[in-house]
């Protein structure tokens, strides 16, 4: 809000007190999530960045430099839902990208919902090409936020204004968009099969005309037969001399070195390759701009909310590791994408009317082989096969029953077969303990925790146990939780791609994310007090005077609220 205008406005409003807090509310809240942006990565690569992206934030934003998640399973849906709700997974229920549903008797994908099919034909994920093994486990193309057990900030904004606020979200990943806009907003995501931005019947009966028009442009085709090339000469980069590392993944021919060729649009991996590069974020930006234009975001009497989750940093990190030439160039291009977004919002809404908040859903571990080169012990844990039931000798020996006692396994959880345990007259807590003990013997496993111990709350008051408890939801978490030692990673993604690295642990490289507030006349400042990303939702609620989301455990960040009030 322009201060001069407030002054003029107050002169004409006799009861200015009634209006003052209303006047200070942002017209638009723009919540940006960068998937897998560890807290130090913007600074690490800032030397070659421009003036309008991260450097502008560094100078003009309140930047919390010590923000950490405090639960154990730092995965995408878990982090996004925590950002949206201010709750931890024990409360919001999104404990993992995939969990075992005991009623359905199968592993389920976090936001799958067979009642609400996607609106486009031929846009469902193709299991044969999908790199994201969690999405490939979905039993339907349908998507909705129904599994999120609490309200989001965006829900509270909708409630506070009786749905007058516009609430929109976009991401390459379905879960990156669905989570943040909650139960009342509109979510769009990128189909790697059709190259369009799609949604489900939960949100619309049919596409609004502007979305049909947007998709008709087929913006993905501008990358046809083009490569992802370096933005600058190799000599300018920190990792210019190490493009080709043996631990980097050459997924479906995308290659380990620049230039990475997208191929032609008829290649079944074409849209996948776009998401493995800065192009995925560029397309997300295009769609975000279309939302701002067509829905007139920030031009209503109440605060509107736009969530944009950029996914490329995550894909590039998984395939090449955060310390790679690919990740370095991706960061420089993300910086440009952010600059374009900020400029666009400034032109359309005004940055002084917009509150920008930027964070990440989790951090980024280094590739173990890269760490080993620096003398830091790191390893892949091979004996635990993803989504395969481990055969446990101890069970056979102690209970006379073997593998059939394990009903499902998807790290970090093992689910036991409660029916067989009951039929055989076995003690559930004892079987859990036996499995937990055997898994503990695996090299690289730091800790195993049983659900009985978590329910009884008999655990020692240590960091790891506390992080396990914050992730424990009695309805969705498994019987045994596995926690890895620092720099130990579970490999073999369902027999699919072998990645350069994999997040999802409780250690600081996975929990550390930036929390940045900008716009709305905020003045640049760096804050080193420890906070949690959960604080974002509570703070946003306080800014618009709404109540906090129903499960939020976040604090209100006084620096932000005091600045705006
Ligand atoms: Zn993620």
Coordinates of C-alpha atoms and ligand atoms in Angstrom, one line a residue:
X1 CA 0.0 0.0 0.0
X2 CA 1.2 3.4 -1.0
X3 CA 1.7 5.4 2.3
X4 CA 0.8 8.7 0.6
X5 CA -2.5 7.2 -0.5
X6 CA -3.2 5.9 3.0
X7 CA -2.8 9.5 4.2
X8 CA -5.1 10.9 1.7
X9 CA -7.6 8.1 2.4
X10 CA -7.6 8.8 6.1
X11 CA -8.4 12.5 5.5
X12 CA -11.6 11.5 3.9
X13 CA -12.5 8.7 6.3
X14 CA -13.7 10.1 9.6
X15 CA -13.4 6.8 11.4
X16 CA -10.0 5.9 10.1
X17 CA -9.3 3.4 12.9
X18 CA -11.9 1.1 11.5
X19 CA -10.1 1.0 8.2
X20 CA -6.5 1.2 9.2
X21 CA -5.8 -2.5 9.6
X22 CA -7.8 -3.3 6.5
X23 CA -5.6 -0.8 4.5
X24 CA -2.4 -2.5 5.6
X25 CA -3.4 -5.9 4.4
X26 CA -1.6 -7.0 1.2
X27 CA -3.8 -7.2 -1.9
X28 CA -2.0 -10.3 -2.8
X29 CA 0.0 -13.0 -0.9
X30 CA 2.4 -14.8 -3.2
X31 CA 3.7 -17.9 -1.6
X32 CA 6.6 -19.4 -3.5
X33 CA 8.0 -22.8 -2.7
X34 CA 11.2 -24.0 -4.4
X35 CA 11.3 -27.8 -4.2
X36 CA 14.5 -29.0 -2.5
X37 CA 16.0 -25.5 -2.0
X38 CA 18.4 -26.0 0.9
X39 CA 18.8 -22.9 3.0
X40 CA 22.4 -22.1 1.9
X41 CA 22.0 -22.7 -1.9
X42 CA 21.0 -19.1 -2.9
X43 CA 24.0 -17.7 -1.2
X44 CA 26.3 -20.4 -2.5
X45 CA 25.6 -19.4 -6.1
X46 CA 24.8 -15.7 -5.7
X47 CA 28.0 -14.5 -7.2
X48 CA 26.7 -15.1 -10.7
X49 CA 23.1 -14.1 -10.0
X50 CA 21.5 -10.9 -11.3
X51 CA 20.0 -8.0 -9.3
X52 CA 16.3 -8.8 -9.4
X53 CA 16.0 -12.3 -8.0
X54 CA 17.7 -13.7 -4.9
X55 CA 20.0 -10.6 -4.7
X56 CA 17.0 -8.4 -4.5
X57 CA 15.6 -10.6 -1.8
X58 CA 18.9 -10.5 0.1
X59 CA 18.8 -6.7 0.1
X60 CA 15.1 -6.1 0.5
X61 CA 13.6 -9.1 2.4
X62 CA 13.4 -10.3 5.9
X63 CA 15.4 -13.5 5.5
X64 CA 15.3 -16.2 8.2
X65 CA 18.7 -17.9 8.0
X66 CA 18.0 -20.7 10.5
X67 CA 14.7 -22.3 9.6
X68 CA 14.4 -26.0 10.1
X69 CA 11.6 -28.6 9.9
X70 CA 11.6 -30.7 13.1
X71 CA 10.0 -34.0 11.9
X72 CA 11.9 -37.0 10.5
X73 CA 10.4 -37.6 7.0
X74 CA 11.5 -34.5 4.9
X75 CA 9.7 -35.4 1.7
X76 CA 7.8 -33.2 -0.8
X77 CA 4.1 -33.7 0.3
X78 CA 5.1 -33.5 3.9
X79 CA 6.9 -30.2 3.6
X80 CA 4.4 -28.6 1.3
X81 CA 1.5 -29.5 3.7
X82 CA 3.5 -28.2 6.6
X83 CA 4.0 -24.9 4.8
X84 CA 0.3 -24.8 4.0
X85 CA -1.0 -25.8 7.4
X86 CA 1.6 -24.8 10.0
X87 CA 1.1 -28.3 11.4
X88 CA 3.5 -31.2 11.5
X89 CA 2.8 -34.5 9.8
X90 CA 1.6 -36.1 13.0
X91 CA -1.3 -33.7 12.9
X92 CA -1.8 -32.9 9.1
X93 CA -1.6 -36.6 8.3
X94 CA 0.6 -36.4 5.2
X95 CA 3.3 -38.5 6.8
X96 CA 5.0 -39.6 3.6
X97 CA 4.7 -39.3 -0.2
X98 CA 3.3 -42.8 0.0
X99 CA 1.7 -44.7 2.9
X100 CA 0.0 -48.0 3.3
X101 CA -3.8 -47.9 3.5
X102 CA -5.0 -50.8 5.7
X103 CA -8.6 -50.6 4.4
X104 CA -7.6 -50.5 0.7
X105 CA -4.8 -53.0 1.4
X106 CA -2.3 -51.2 -0.8
X107 CA 0.2 -48.4 -0.9
X108 CA -1.5 -45.1 -1.7
X109 CA -0.2 -41.9 -3.2
X110 CA -0.7 -38.9 -0.9
X111 CA -3.3 -36.9 -2.9
X112 CA -4.9 -39.7 -5.0
X113 CA -8.8 -39.6 -4.9
X114 CA -10.7 -41.8 -7.3
X115 CA -13.8 -39.6 -6.9
X116 CA -12.2 -36.7 -8.8
X117 CA -10.6 -37.6 -12.1
X118 CA -8.4 -35.3 -14.0
X119 CA -10.3 -33.2 -16.5
X120 CA -8.0 -33.8 -19.5
X121 CA -8.0 -37.0 -21.6
X122 CA -4.6 -38.7 -22.1
X123 CA -2.9 -36.6 -19.4
X124 CA -2.6 -39.2 -16.7
X125 CA 0.9 -40.2 -15.7
X126 CA 2.5 -42.9 -17.8
X127 CA 4.0 -45.5 -15.4
X128 CA 6.6 -46.6 -18.0
X129 CA 8.2 -43.2 -18.2
X130 CA 7.4 -41.6 -14.7
X131 CA 10.6 -40.9 -12.8
X132 CA 8.6 -40.1 -9.6
X133 CA 8.1 -43.6 -8.1
X134 CA 5.6 -42.3 -5.5
X135 CA 3.2 -40.9 -8.2
X136 CA 3.4 -44.1 -10.1
X137 CA 1.9 -45.9 -7.1
X138 CA -1.4 -43.9 -7.4
X139 CA -4.3 -46.2 -7.9
X140 CA -6.2 -43.6 -10.0
X141 CA -5.6 -40.4 -12.0
X142 CA -8.0 -38.6 -9.6
X143 CA -6.5 -36.0 -7.2
X144 CA -7.9 -33.9 -4.3
X145 CA -6.8 -32.4 -1.0
X146 CA -9.2 -34.8 0.9
X147 CA -6.3 -36.6 2.7
X148 CA -5.1 -33.3 4.4
X149 CA -6.6 -33.7 7.8
X150 CA -6.6 -30.0 8.9
X151 CA -7.2 -26.6 7.3
X152 CA -4.6 -24.6 5.4
X153 CA -3.9 -20.9 5.6
X154 CA -5.6 -20.5 2.3
X155 CA -8.7 -22.3 3.8
X156 CA -8.7 -19.8 6.7
X157 CA -8.4 -16.9 4.3
X158 CA -11.4 -18.2 2.3
X159 CA -13.4 -18.7 5.6
X160 CA -12.4 -15.2 6.8
X161 CA -13.7 -13.5 3.6
X162 CA -16.5 -15.9 3.0
X163 CA -14.8 -17.1 -0.2
X164 CA -14.3 -13.6 -1.6
X165 CA -10.5 -14.2 -1.8
X166 CA -9.2 -15.8 -4.9
X167 CA -7.0 -18.8 -4.1
X168 CA -4.9 -20.4 -6.8
X169 CA -1.9 -22.6 -7.0
X170 CA 0.3 -24.0 -9.7
X171 CA 3.3 -26.4 -9.8
X172 CA 4.8 -29.0 -12.1
X173 CA 4.0 -31.5 -9.3
X174 CA 0.4 -32.2 -8.5
X175 CA 1.2 -32.4 -4.7
X176 CA 3.1 -29.0 -5.0
X177 CA -0.1 -27.3 -6.0
X178 CA -2.9 -29.3 -4.3
X179 CA -1.5 -28.9 -0.8
X180 CA -1.0 -25.2 -0.7
X181 CA -4.4 -24.1 -2.0
X182 CA -6.1 -26.4 0.6
X183 CA -9.8 -27.5 0.4
X184 CA -11.2 -24.4 -1.1
X185 CA -8.7 -23.1 -3.7
X186 CA -7.9 -24.1 -7.3
X187 CA -4.9 -26.2 -8.1
X188 CA -3.2 -26.8 -11.4
X189 CA -0.2 -29.0 -12.3
X190 CA 1.8 -30.1 -15.3
X191 CA 1.1 -33.3 -17.2
X192 CA 4.3 -34.9 -18.4
X193 CA 2.1 -37.0 -20.7
X194 CA 0.2 -34.1 -22.5
X195 CA 2.5 -31.2 -21.8
X196 CA -0.5 -29.2 -20.5
X197 CA -1.4 -27.7 -17.1
X198 CA -4.3 -29.8 -15.8
X199 CA -6.6 -30.1 -12.8
X200 CA -9.2 -32.5 -11.5
X201 CA -13.0 -32.5 -11.1
X202 CA -12.6 -31.7 -7.4
X203 CA -11.8 -28.1 -8.6
X204 CA -13.9 -27.7 -11.8
X205 CA -16.5 -29.4 -13.8
X206 CA -14.8 -28.2 -16.9
X207 CA -11.9 -26.0 -17.7
X208 CA -12.5 -22.2 -17.7
X209 CA -12.0 -20.8 -21.2
X210 CA -8.8 -19.1 -20.3
X211 CA -7.1 -22.4 -19.3
X212 CA -8.2 -24.0 -22.6
X213 CA -6.7 -21.0 -24.4
X214 CA -3.5 -21.2 -22.4
X215 CA -3.1 -24.9 -23.1
X216 CA -3.8 -24.4 -26.8
X217 CA -0.6 -22.3 -27.1
X218 CA 1.4 -25.5 -26.4
X219 CA 4.2 -23.5 -24.8
X220 CA 6.2 -26.7 -24.2
X221 CA 6.8 -26.8 -27.9
X222 CA 9.1 -23.8 -27.8
X223 CA 11.7 -26.2 -26.4
X224 CA 11.3 -28.6 -29.4
X225 CA 14.6 -29.9 -30.6
X226 CA 16.4 -27.5 -28.3
X227 CA 18.9 -28.3 -25.5
X228 CA 19.4 -27.0 -22.0
X229 CA 22.6 -25.1 -22.4
X230 CA 24.7 -23.3 -19.9
X231 CA 23.8 -19.6 -19.4
X232 CA 27.4 -18.4 -19.2
X233 CA 30.8 -19.6 -20.2
X234 CA 31.9 -22.7 -18.2
X235 CA 34.8 -20.8 -16.7
X236 CA 32.4 -18.6 -14.7
X237 CA 30.9 -21.6 -12.8
X238 CA 32.0 -23.0 -9.4
X239 CA 31.5 -26.5 -10.9
X240 CA 32.6 -25.6 -14.4
X241 CA 35.4 -28.2 -14.3
X242 CA 33.3 -31.1 -13.1
X243 CA 30.3 -31.5 -15.5
X244 CA 30.7 -35.3 -15.9
X245 CA 30.5 -37.2 -12.6
X246 CA 30.0 -40.9 -12.4
X247 CA 27.3 -40.5 -9.8
X248 CA 25.1 -38.3 -12.0
X249 CA 22.1 -40.0 -13.6
X250 CA 21.6 -40.2 -17.3
X251 CA 17.8 -40.7 -17.2
X252 CA 16.4 -42.0 -20.5
X253 CA 19.2 -40.4 -22.5
X254 CA 19.0 -36.9 -21.0
X255 CA 22.7 -37.2 -20.5
X256 CA 25.2 -36.3 -17.8
X257 CA 26.8 -33.3 -19.5
X258 CA 25.8 -30.1 -21.2
X259 CA 24.1 -29.6 -23.5
X260 CA 21.2 -31.7 -22.3
X261 CA 19.0 -32.3 -25.3
X262 CA 15.2 -32.2 -24.9
X263 CA 14.7 -34.0 -28.3
X264 CA 11.5 -33.5 -30.3
X265 CA 8.0 -33.2 -28.9
X266 CA 7.0 -36.7 -30.1
X267 CA 9.7 -38.2 -27.8
X268 CA 7.8 -39.8 -24.9
X269 CA 10.3 -38.3 -22.5
X270 CA 10.2 -34.8 -24.0
X271 CA 8.0 -33.3 -21.2
X272 CA 9.9 -35.2 -18.6
X273 CA 13.2 -33.7 -19.8
X274 CA 11.6 -30.2 -19.5
X275 CA 10.9 -30.8 -15.8
X276 CA 14.5 -32.1 -15.3
X277 CA 15.7 -28.6 -16.3
X278 CA 14.9 -24.9 -15.8
X279 CA 12.3 -25.2 -18.5
X280 CA 9.8 -26.8 -16.0
X281 CA 10.0 -23.6 -13.8
X282 CA 9.7 -21.4 -16.9
X283 CA 6.5 -23.1 -17.9
X284 CA 5.2 -22.8 -14.3
X285 CA 6.0 -19.1 -14.4
X286 CA 4.0 -18.8 -17.7
X287 CA 1.0 -20.4 -16.0
X288 CA 1.3 -18.3 -12.9
X289 CA 1.3 -15.1 -15.0
X290 CA -1.9 -16.4 -16.8
X291 CA -3.5 -16.9 -13.4
X292 CA -2.6 -13.3 -12.3
X293 CA -4.0 -11.9 -15.5
X294 CA -7.2 -13.9 -16.0
X295 CA -8.3 -14.1 -12.4
X296 CA -7.3 -10.5 -11.7
X297 CA -5.2 -11.5 -8.7
X298 CA -4.6 -8.7 -6.2
X299 CA -7.3 -6.5 -7.6
X300 CA -10.1 -7.3 -5.2
X301 CA -11.3 -5.7 -2.0
X302 CA -9.9 -8.6 0.0
X303 CA -6.5 -10.3 0.0
X304 CA -6.0 -12.9 -2.8
X305 CA -3.6 -15.8 -2.5
X306 CA -1.4 -17.4 -5.2
X307 CA 0.9 -20.3 -4.5
X308 CA 3.6 -21.2 -7.0
X309 CA 5.8 -24.2 -6.4
X310 CA 8.9 -24.6 -8.6
X311 CA 9.9 -28.2 -9.0
X312 CA 13.0 -28.1 -11.3
X313 CA 15.5 -27.7 -8.4
X314 CA 14.2 -31.0 -7.0
X315 CA 14.5 -33.0 -10.2
X316 CA 17.9 -31.5 -11.0
X317 CA 19.1 -32.2 -7.5
X318 CA 18.0 -35.8 -7.6
X319 CA 19.5 -36.5 -10.9
X320 CA 22.8 -34.6 -10.6
X321 CA 23.2 -33.7 -6.9
X322 CA 23.1 -30.1 -5.5
X323 CA 26.9 -29.7 -6.1
X324 CA 26.8 -30.2 -9.8
X325 CA 27.1 -27.9 -12.9
X326 CA 23.5 -28.7 -13.6
X327 CA 22.3 -27.6 -10.2
X328 CA 24.5 -24.5 -10.4
X329 CA 23.0 -23.4 -13.8
X330 CA 19.5 -24.3 -12.6
X331 CA 20.0 -22.0 -9.6
X332 CA 21.1 -19.1 -11.9
X333 CA 18.1 -19.7 -14.2
X334 CA 15.7 -20.0 -11.2
X335 CA 17.1 -16.6 -10.1
X336 CA 16.0 -15.2 -13.5
X337 CA 12.6 -16.9 -13.3
X338 CA 12.0 -15.4 -9.9
X339 CA 13.1 -12.0 -11.2
X340 CA 10.6 -12.2 -14.0
X341 CA 7.8 -13.2 -11.6
X342 CA 8.6 -10.3 -9.2
X343 CA 8.7 -7.9 -12.1
X344 CA 5.4 -9.2 -13.4
X345 CA 3.7 -9.0 -10.0
X346 CA 5.1 -5.4 -9.6
X347 CA 3.6 -4.4 -12.9
X348 CA 0.2 -6.0 -12.4
X349 CA -0.4 -5.6 -8.6
X350 CA 2.6 -3.6 -7.3
X351 CA 5.2 -5.1 -5.0
X352 CA 4.1 -2.7 -2.3
X353 CA 0.7 -4.3 -2.4
X354 CA 2.1 -7.9 -2.5
X355 CA 3.5 -9.9 0.4
X356 CA 5.9 -12.4 -1.0
X357 CA 6.9 -15.4 1.1
X358 CA 9.5 -17.9 -0.2
X359 CA 10.5 -21.2 1.3
X360 CA 11.2 -24.8 0.5
X361 CA 9.6 -28.1 1.3
X362 CA 12.9 -29.7 2.4
X363 CA 16.6 -29.3 1.9
X364 CA 19.0 -31.2 -0.3
X365 CA 21.6 -33.8 0.6
X366 CA 24.9 -34.0 -1.3
X367 CA 25.6 -37.0 -3.5
X368 CA 27.3 -39.6 -1.3
X369 CA 30.1 -40.2 -3.8
X370 CA 30.7 -36.4 -3.9
X371 CA 30.9 -36.4 -0.1
X372 CA 33.3 -39.3 -0.1
X373 CA 35.6 -37.4 -2.5
X374 CA 35.8 -34.7 0.2
X375 CA 36.6 -37.3 2.9
X376 CA 33.1 -37.3 4.4
X377 CA 31.8 -40.8 5.0
X378 CA 28.6 -41.4 3.1
X379 CA 26.8 -44.3 1.6
X380 CA 23.8 -45.8 -0.1
X381 CA 21.9 -48.5 1.8
X382 CA 21.3 -51.3 -0.6
X383 CA 19.9 -54.1 1.5
X384 CA 16.6 -52.3 1.9
X385 CA 14.8 -52.7 -1.4
X386 CA 12.2 -50.0 -1.9
X387 CA 8.7 -51.3 -1.9
X388 CA 9.8 -54.9 -1.5
X389 CA 9.1 -56.8 1.7
X390 CA 12.3 -57.5 3.5
X391 CA 12.8 -61.1 4.7
X392 CA 13.6 -61.1 8.3
X393 CA 15.3 -64.1 9.9
X394 CA 14.6 -63.1 13.4
X395 CA 10.8 -63.3 12.8
X396 CA 11.0 -66.8 11.6
X397 CA 13.2 -67.8 14.6
X398 CA 11.1 -66.1 17.3
X399 CA 7.6 -66.5 16.1
X400 CA 7.7 -69.4 13.6
X401 CA 6.3 -67.1 10.9
X402 CA 8.4 -65.2 8.5
X403 CA 7.8 -62.7 5.7
X404 CA 4.0 -62.9 5.8
X405 CA 4.1 -60.9 9.0
X406 CA 5.2 -57.9 6.9
X407 CA 2.2 -56.5 5.1
X408 CA 3.9 -53.6 3.3
X409 CA 7.2 -51.7 3.2
X410 CA 7.9 -48.3 1.8
X411 CA 10.6 -46.3 3.5
X412 CA 10.6 -45.0 6.1
X413 CA 7.7 -47.3 7.3
X414 CA 7.2 -51.0 7.7
X415 CA 3.6 -52.1 8.1
X416 CA 2.9 -55.5 9.9
X417 CA 0.1 -57.8 9.1
X418 CA -2.1 -57.3 12.2
X419 CA -4.6 -59.9 11.1
X420 CA -2.0 -62.8 11.0
X421 CA -0.5 -61.5 14.3
X422 CA -3.9 -61.7 15.9
X423 CA -4.8 -65.1 14.3
X424 CA -1.5 -66.6 15.6
X425 CA -2.1 -65.1 19.0
X426 CA 1.2 -63.1 18.8
X427 CA 1.8 -59.9 20.7
X428 CA 1.9 -57.0 18.3
X429 CA 4.4 -55.0 20.5
X430 CA 6.8 -58.0 20.6
X431 CA 6.7 -58.5 16.9
X432 CA 7.3 -54.8 16.3
X433 CA 10.3 -54.9 18.6
X434 CA 11.7 -58.0 16.9
X435 CA 11.5 -56.3 13.4
X436 CA 12.8 -53.0 14.8
X437 CA 15.8 -54.9 16.3
X438 CA 16.7 -56.7 13.1
X439 CA 16.5 -53.5 10.9
X440 CA 18.6 -51.7 13.5
X441 CA 21.4 -54.2 12.7
X442 CA 21.6 -52.9 9.1
X443 CA 24.7 -50.7 8.5
X444 CA 23.6 -47.1 8.1
X445 CA 20.4 -47.4 10.1
X446 CA 20.5 -44.9 13.0
X447 CA 17.3 -45.8 14.8
X448 CA 14.1 -47.8 14.5
X449 CA 11.0 -46.7 16.4
X450 CA 7.9 -48.8 16.9
X451 CA 4.4 -47.3 16.8
X452 CA 3.6 -48.9 20.3
X453 CA 6.5 -46.9 21.8
X454 CA 5.3 -43.8 20.1
X455 CA 1.7 -44.3 21.2
X456 CA 2.8 -44.9 24.8
X457 CA 5.1 -41.9 24.6
X458 CA 7.8 -43.9 26.4
X459 CA 10.7 -42.6 24.2
X460 CA 13.8 -40.8 25.4
X461 CA 13.7 -37.0 25.0
X462 CA 16.3 -36.9 22.2
X463 CA 16.4 -35.0 18.9
X464 CA 15.8 -38.2 16.7
X465 CA 13.0 -39.6 18.8
X466 CA 11.3 -36.3 18.9
X467 CA 11.5 -35.9 15.1
X468 CA 10.0 -39.4 14.8
X469 CA 7.1 -38.5 17.1
X470 CA 6.4 -35.3 15.1
X471 CA 6.0 -37.6 12.0
X472 CA 3.8 -40.2 13.7
X473 CA 0.2 -40.3 12.8
X474 CA -1.5 -43.3 14.3
X475 CA -3.8 -43.8 11.2
X476 CA -1.1 -43.6 8.5
X477 CA 2.3 -44.3 10.0
X478 CA 3.6 -47.8 9.9
X479 CA 4.4 -50.2 12.8
X480 CA 8.1 -49.5 12.5
X481 CA 9.8 -46.2 11.5
X482 CA 13.4 -46.4 10.1
X483 CA 15.8 -43.5 10.6
X484 CA 19.1 -43.4 8.8
X485 CA 22.4 -42.2 10.0
X486 CA 23.7 -38.8 8.6
X487 CA 24.8 -39.1 4.9
X488 CA 23.2 -42.6 4.5
X489 CA 20.5 -42.9 1.9
X490 CA 18.0 -45.5 0.8
X491 CA 18.6 -46.3 -2.9
X492 CA 16.7 -48.3 -5.5
X493 CA 13.5 -46.3 -6.1
X494 CA 11.2 -49.2 -6.7
X495 CA 13.7 -50.7 -9.1
X496 CA 13.5 -47.5 -11.2
X497 CA 16.0 -44.7 -11.5
X498 CA 19.1 -44.7 -9.4
X499 CA 19.4 -41.1 -8.3
X500 CA 22.5 -39.0 -7.6
X501 CA 21.1 -38.3 -4.1
X502 CA 17.9 -38.7 -2.1
X503 CA 16.4 -36.5 0.7
X504 CA 13.9 -37.5 3.4
X505 CA 15.9 -37.6 6.6
X506 CA 16.0 -35.8 9.9
X507 CA 19.5 -34.3 9.5
X508 CA 20.1 -30.6 8.9
X509 CA 20.9 -30.8 5.2
X510 CA 17.3 -32.1 4.8
X511 CA 15.6 -29.9 7.4
X512 CA 17.3 -26.5 6.5
X513 CA 15.3 -24.2 4.2
X514 CA 15.1 -20.5 3.6
X515 CA 12.1 -18.5 4.9
X516 CA 12.0 -15.2 3.2
X517 CA 9.3 -12.4 3.4
X518 CA 9.4 -9.6 0.9
X519 CA 7.3 -6.9 -0.7
X520 CA 4.8 -4.7 1.2
X521 CA 7.5 -2.2 2.0
X522 CA 9.5 -4.8 4.0
X523 CA 13.0 -3.6 4.6
X524 CA 16.0 -6.0 4.2
X525 CA 17.2 -7.8 7.3
X526 CA 18.7 -11.2 8.1
X527 CA 17.5 -13.1 11.2
X528 CA 19.4 -15.9 12.8
X529 CA 17.0 -17.0 15.5
X530 CA 15.8 -20.5 15.0
X531 CA 12.4 -20.7 13.5
X532 CA 10.3 -23.4 11.8
X533 CA 8.7 -23.2 8.4
X534 CA 5.5 -24.0 10.3
X535 CA 5.5 -20.3 11.4
X536 CA 4.7 -19.1 7.9
X537 CA 1.0 -20.2 8.0
X538 CA 0.4 -18.7 11.5
X539 CA 2.1 -15.5 10.4
X540 CA 0.0 -15.2 7.2
X541 CA -3.2 -15.8 9.2
X542 CA -2.2 -13.0 11.7
X543 CA -1.5 -10.6 8.8
X544 CA -5.0 -11.0 7.3
X545 CA -6.6 -11.2 10.8
X546 CA -7.8 -14.7 10.2
X547 CA -7.6 -17.5 12.8
X548 CA -4.7 -19.9 12.4
X549 CA -5.1 -23.2 10.5
X550 CA -6.8 -25.8 12.6
X551 CA -3.7 -27.9 13.4
X552 CA -1.1 -25.2 13.3
X553 CA 1.7 -25.3 15.9
X554 CA 3.6 -22.3 14.3
X555 CA 4.6 -19.1 16.1
X556 CA 3.7 -15.7 14.7
X557 CA 6.8 -14.1 13.3
X558 CA 6.7 -10.7 15.1
X559 CA 9.1 -9.0 12.7
X560 CA 6.7 -9.6 9.8
X561 CA 3.4 -8.8 11.5
X562 CA 4.8 -5.7 13.3
X563 CA 6.1 -4.4 10.0
X564 CA 2.7 -4.7 8.4
X565 CA 0.4 -3.6 11.2
Ligands
LIG1 ZN1 10.3 -31.9 -2.7

